[in-house]
Amino acid sequence: MPCYLGVDGGGTKTAFVLIDDTGHILARTVAGSSYYFNDGFQRVEHVLGQGIANICELAGIERSGIDAAFFGLPGYGEASQDTPQLDQIPGVLLGHHRYTCDNDMVCGWAGSLAGSDGINVISGTGSMTYGERRGVGRRVGGWGELFGDEGSAYWVAAQGLNAFSRMSDGRIPRGALHGLIRDRLDLADDLDAVSLIVGTWSGDRKSVAALATTICQAATAGDVVAAGILSAAVGELVALIETTRTLVGFTAAETVPVSYSGGMFADNGFRTLFHRSIDGLSAGYELRRPLLDPALGAALYAAKRIGSPLRAEAIGRLTAATDDRDRAPDR
């Protein structure tokens, strides 16, 4: 029976899943970070090798028994001179070339929409969209926190910290945001925020992005400045979606499926703002709850790329298994 390997790489962990063409999950495993910008190509080879070995052992198959694989790797395509080397690594480990590689954003899209045409928007530490229509795929955004990632958790947090500094100086009236950030950072003096974030944290991207939850809390508490930041963030994400729609060739007459992923969407208020903005657009969109996790999305995409997409009943079986897993109590 044909089986497909999906690999969703990340800066913290790399998830592996093996499925068959009837929608049964044969094995899952997790390995460490596969972000080569930090630790080089050797890290990618080590992590992928470990994951492939584990998944084959768990499923009781040889590497040659994997009919197709898709590797979603963080940073892929963001340094063109590195792409050929990244492309070669899985072939050495699998012993065959029935695989493709791309950025891990493709896994999020394929999982959220179960591999069907449409657009996935990410608002986590960073932000970007990926969409496909009839085999044409495009990425928009994801340029990093220094001059991009608009609408991301980092962007929201940076805007919130800017508002905090203005409130502290008296340039704008103080609202709930000021006190909430002061408490979150445990500041004895407002200017201590500089030494904490720039000095102690060294501007760490994830630490700054984590402050976005405080901006959301401030908006819920009625802070108009915080509410304005969230509204602007949603506007940036909508701009990514609208641009992607045009680039992949969706027509004005088509209703475009849209899904989402990333930590910002865990906040009910932010998610509601996003829903309302999508509903208010003149172009037709159908907002969908994410169906599958990115690793399963990668496995579906592996099958699709070799011309053997899973049937609806198989995807339904995967979706049901995912729902059951989400409802299971933590152990």
Short mmCIF file of N, CA, C and O in Angstrom, two decimals, residues 83-144:
data_model
loop_
_atom_site.label_atom_id
_atom_site.label_comp_id
_atom_site.label_asym_id
_atom_site.label_seq_id
_atom_site.Cartn_x
_atom_site.Cartn_y
_atom_site.Cartn_z
N THR A 83 19.85 26.73 -1.55
CA THR A 83 18.77 25.82 -1.95
C THR A 83 19.25 24.50 -2.53
O THR A 83 18.75 23.44 -2.15
N PRO A 84 20.25 24.49 -3.45
CA PRO A 84 20.70 23.21 -4.00
C PRO A 84 21.19 22.23 -2.93
O PRO A 84 20.91 21.02 -3.00
N GLN A 85 21.88 22.74 -1.91
CA GLN A 85 22.40 21.85 -0.87
C GLN A 85 21.26 21.31 0.00
O GLN A 85 21.26 20.13 0.37
N LEU A 86 20.29 22.16 0.31
CA LEU A 86 19.14 21.69 1.08
C LEU A 86 18.36 20.64 0.30
O LEU A 86 17.88 19.66 0.87
N ASP A 87 18.25 20.83 -1.01
CA ASP A 87 17.53 19.88 -1.86
C ASP A 87 18.19 18.50 -1.87
O ASP A 87 17.51 17.49 -2.04
N GLN A 88 19.49 18.46 -1.70
CA GLN A 88 20.21 17.20 -1.81
C GLN A 88 20.14 16.35 -0.53
O GLN A 88 20.23 15.12 -0.59
N ILE A 89 19.98 16.98 0.62
CA ILE A 89 20.08 16.27 1.90
C ILE A 89 19.09 15.11 2.02
O ILE A 89 19.48 13.99 2.36
N PRO A 90 17.79 15.30 1.73
CA PRO A 90 16.86 14.17 1.89
C PRO A 90 17.17 12.98 0.99
O PRO A 90 16.95 11.83 1.37
N GLY A 91 17.71 13.24 -0.21
CA GLY A 91 18.03 12.15 -1.12
C GLY A 91 19.10 11.23 -0.56
O GLY A 91 19.02 10.00 -0.71
N VAL A 92 20.08 11.81 0.10
CA VAL A 92 21.13 11.01 0.74
C VAL A 92 20.54 10.14 1.84
O VAL A 92 20.90 8.96 2.00
N LEU A 93 19.61 10.71 2.59
CA LEU A 93 19.03 10.00 3.74
C LEU A 93 18.01 8.95 3.33
O LEU A 93 17.91 7.90 3.97
N LEU A 94 17.23 9.22 2.29
CA LEU A 94 16.20 8.29 1.84
C LEU A 94 16.74 7.20 0.92
O LEU A 94 16.18 6.11 0.84
N GLY A 95 17.80 7.52 0.22
CA GLY A 95 18.33 6.57 -0.75
C GLY A 95 17.56 6.57 -2.05
O GLY A 95 17.74 5.68 -2.90
N HIS A 96 16.69 7.56 -2.24
CA HIS A 96 15.97 7.72 -3.51
C HIS A 96 15.59 9.19 -3.66
O HIS A 96 15.87 10.01 -2.76
N HIS A 97 14.96 9.54 -4.76
CA HIS A 97 14.65 10.94 -5.04
C HIS A 97 13.16 11.17 -5.24
O HIS A 97 12.75 12.09 -5.97
N ARG A 98 12.35 10.39 -4.56
CA ARG A 98 10.90 10.58 -4.63
C ARG A 98 10.46 11.57 -3.55
O ARG A 98 9.71 11.23 -2.64
N TYR A 99 10.95 12.79 -3.64
CA TYR A 99 10.64 13.80 -2.63
C TYR A 99 10.79 15.19 -3.23
O TYR A 99 11.43 15.36 -4.28
N THR A 100 10.23 16.15 -2.55
CA THR A 100 10.44 17.56 -2.88
C THR A 100 10.65 18.33 -1.59
O THR A 100 10.24 17.89 -0.50
N CYS A 101 11.26 19.48 -1.70
CA CYS A 101 11.49 20.37 -0.56
C CYS A 101 10.93 21.75 -0.86
O CYS A 101 10.88 22.18 -2.01
N ASP A 102 10.53 22.43 0.19
CA ASP A 102 10.09 23.82 0.07
C ASP A 102 10.09 24.42 1.47
O ASP A 102 10.48 23.75 2.44
N ASN A 103 9.66 25.65 1.57
CA ASN A 103 9.58 26.31 2.87
C ASN A 103 8.49 25.67 3.73
O ASN A 103 7.49 25.18 3.21
N ASP A 104 8.66 25.69 5.04
CA ASP A 104 7.68 25.07 5.93
C ASP A 104 6.31 25.75 5.90
O ASP A 104 5.33 25.19 6.36
N MET A 105 6.23 26.95 5.32
CA MET A 105 4.93 27.61 5.19
C MET A 105 3.97 26.78 4.35
O MET A 105 2.75 26.82 4.54
N VAL A 106 4.52 26.00 3.40
CA VAL A 106 3.68 25.16 2.54
C VAL A 106 2.96 24.10 3.38
O VAL A 106 1.81 23.75 3.11
N CYS A 107 3.64 23.60 4.41
CA CYS A 107 3.02 22.61 5.31
C CYS A 107 1.80 23.21 6.00
O CYS A 107 0.75 22.55 6.12
N GLY A 108 1.92 24.45 6.47
CA GLY A 108 0.80 25.10 7.13
C GLY A 108 -0.38 25.27 6.20
O GLY A 108 -1.53 25.03 6.59
N TRP A 109 -0.11 25.68 4.97
CA TRP A 109 -1.19 25.82 3.98
C TRP A 109 -1.84 24.47 3.69
O TRP A 109 -3.07 24.33 3.72
N ALA A 110 -1.01 23.46 3.39
CA ALA A 110 -1.54 22.15 3.02
C ALA A 110 -2.33 21.52 4.16
O ALA A 110 -3.34 20.85 3.92
N GLY A 111 -1.89 21.74 5.40
CA GLY A 111 -2.62 21.20 6.53
C GLY A 111 -3.93 21.93 6.79
O GLY A 111 -4.98 21.31 6.96
N SER A 112 -3.88 23.23 6.77
CA SER A 112 -5.08 24.01 7.12
C SER A 112 -6.21 23.81 6.12
O SER A 112 -7.39 23.77 6.49
N LEU A 113 -5.87 23.64 4.83
CA LEU A 113 -6.88 23.48 3.78
C LEU A 113 -6.89 22.07 3.18
O LEU A 113 -7.54 21.84 2.16
N ALA A 114 -6.20 21.14 3.84
CA ALA A 114 -6.13 19.75 3.39
C ALA A 114 -5.69 19.64 1.94
O ALA A 114 -6.18 18.81 1.17
N GLY A 115 -4.77 20.52 1.55
CA GLY A 115 -4.19 20.45 0.22
C GLY A 115 -5.03 21.01 -0.90
O GLY A 115 -4.66 20.90 -2.07
N SER A 116 -6.16 21.62 -0.57
CA SER A 116 -7.02 22.19 -1.62
C SER A 116 -6.62 23.62 -1.94
O SER A 116 -5.94 24.29 -1.15
N ASP A 117 -7.03 24.10 -3.11
CA ASP A 117 -6.70 25.46 -3.51
C ASP A 117 -7.23 26.47 -2.51
O ASP A 117 -8.35 26.33 -1.99
N GLY A 118 -6.44 27.50 -2.25
CA GLY A 118 -6.84 28.54 -1.32
C GLY A 118 -5.62 29.20 -0.72
O GLY A 118 -4.50 29.01 -1.18
N ILE A 119 -5.83 29.97 0.34
CA ILE A 119 -4.78 30.78 0.94
C ILE A 119 -4.73 30.53 2.44
O ILE A 119 -5.77 30.47 3.11
N ASN A 120 -3.52 30.38 2.96
CA ASN A 120 -3.31 30.30 4.41
C ASN A 120 -2.50 31.52 4.84
O ASN A 120 -1.49 31.85 4.22
N VAL A 121 -2.97 32.18 5.90
CA VAL A 121 -2.24 33.32 6.44
C VAL A 121 -1.67 32.94 7.79
O VAL A 121 -2.35 32.32 8.62
N ILE A 122 -0.40 33.27 8.00
CA ILE A 122 0.29 32.96 9.24
C ILE A 122 0.51 34.26 10.00
O ILE A 122 1.03 35.24 9.45
N SER A 123 0.12 34.26 11.28
CA SER A 123 0.46 35.37 12.16
C SER A 123 0.94 34.77 13.47
O SER A 123 0.17 34.55 14.40
N GLY A 124 2.22 34.43 13.48
CA GLY A 124 2.87 33.93 14.68
C GLY A 124 3.95 34.93 15.05
O GLY A 124 3.71 36.13 15.05
N THR A 125 5.14 34.44 15.37
CA THR A 125 6.25 35.36 15.62
C THR A 125 6.48 36.24 14.40
O THR A 125 6.72 37.44 14.51
N GLY A 126 6.37 35.64 13.22
CA GLY A 126 6.41 36.38 11.96
C GLY A 126 5.07 36.29 11.25
O GLY A 126 4.10 35.77 11.80
N SER A 127 5.01 36.81 10.04
CA SER A 127 3.75 36.75 9.27
C SER A 127 4.05 36.55 7.80
O SER A 127 5.07 37.02 7.29
N MET A 128 3.16 35.85 7.13
CA MET A 128 3.23 35.66 5.68
C MET A 128 1.97 34.94 5.23
O MET A 128 1.19 34.46 6.06
N THR A 129 1.78 34.88 3.94
CA THR A 129 0.73 34.05 3.36
C THR A 129 1.36 33.10 2.35
O THR A 129 2.42 33.37 1.78
N TYR A 130 0.66 31.99 2.14
CA TYR A 130 0.98 31.10 1.03
C TYR A 130 -0.35 30.66 0.43
O TYR A 130 -1.28 30.27 1.16
N GLY A 131 -0.44 30.72 -0.89
CA GLY A 131 -1.66 30.28 -1.56
C GLY A 131 -1.34 29.48 -2.80
O GLY A 131 -0.27 29.65 -3.41
N GLU A 132 -2.26 28.61 -3.16
CA GLU A 132 -2.14 27.85 -4.41
C GLU A 132 -3.47 27.84 -5.14
O GLU A 132 -4.54 27.82 -4.52
N ARG A 133 -3.37 27.86 -6.47
CA ARG A 133 -4.52 27.69 -7.34
C ARG A 133 -4.06 26.95 -8.59
O ARG A 133 -3.19 27.43 -9.31
N ARG A 134 -4.62 25.78 -8.81
CA ARG A 134 -4.31 24.97 -10.00
C ARG A 134 -2.82 24.80 -10.21
O ARG A 134 -2.29 24.96 -11.31
N GLY A 135 -2.12 24.51 -9.12
CA GLY A 135 -0.70 24.22 -9.20
C GLY A 135 0.21 25.43 -9.15
O GLY A 135 1.44 25.28 -9.12
N VAL A 136 -0.35 26.62 -9.17
CA VAL A 136 0.44 27.85 -9.07
C VAL A 136 0.46 28.29 -7.61
O VAL A 136 -0.60 28.53 -7.02
N GLY A 137 1.64 28.38 -7.01
CA GLY A 137 1.75 28.77 -5.61
C GLY A 137 2.58 30.03 -5.45
O GLY A 137 3.56 30.24 -6.19
N ARG A 138 2.20 30.88 -4.49
CA ARG A 138 2.96 32.10 -4.23
C ARG A 138 3.00 32.40 -2.74
O ARG A 138 2.03 32.20 -2.03
N ARG A 139 4.12 32.88 -2.32
CA ARG A 139 4.33 33.39 -0.96
C ARG A 139 4.31 34.91 -0.99
O ARG A 139 4.84 35.53 -1.92
N VAL A 140 3.71 35.51 0.03
CA VAL A 140 3.74 36.96 0.19
C VAL A 140 4.08 37.26 1.64
O VAL A 140 3.52 36.67 2.56
N GLY A 141 5.01 38.19 1.86
CA GLY A 141 5.40 38.56 3.22
C GLY A 141 6.52 37.69 3.73
O GLY A 141 7.26 37.06 2.97
N GLY A 142 6.70 37.70 5.07
CA GLY A 142 7.75 36.90 5.69
C GLY A 142 9.15 37.48 5.51
O GLY A 142 10.13 36.74 5.41
N TRP A 143 9.27 38.80 5.52
CA TRP A 143 10.55 39.45 5.28
C TRP A 143 11.36 39.67 6.55
O TRP A 143 12.44 40.26 6.50
N GLY A 144 10.85 39.21 7.69
CA GLY A 144 11.61 39.35 8.93
C GLY A 144 11.22 40.58 9.71
O GLY A 144 10.62 41.53 9.19
#
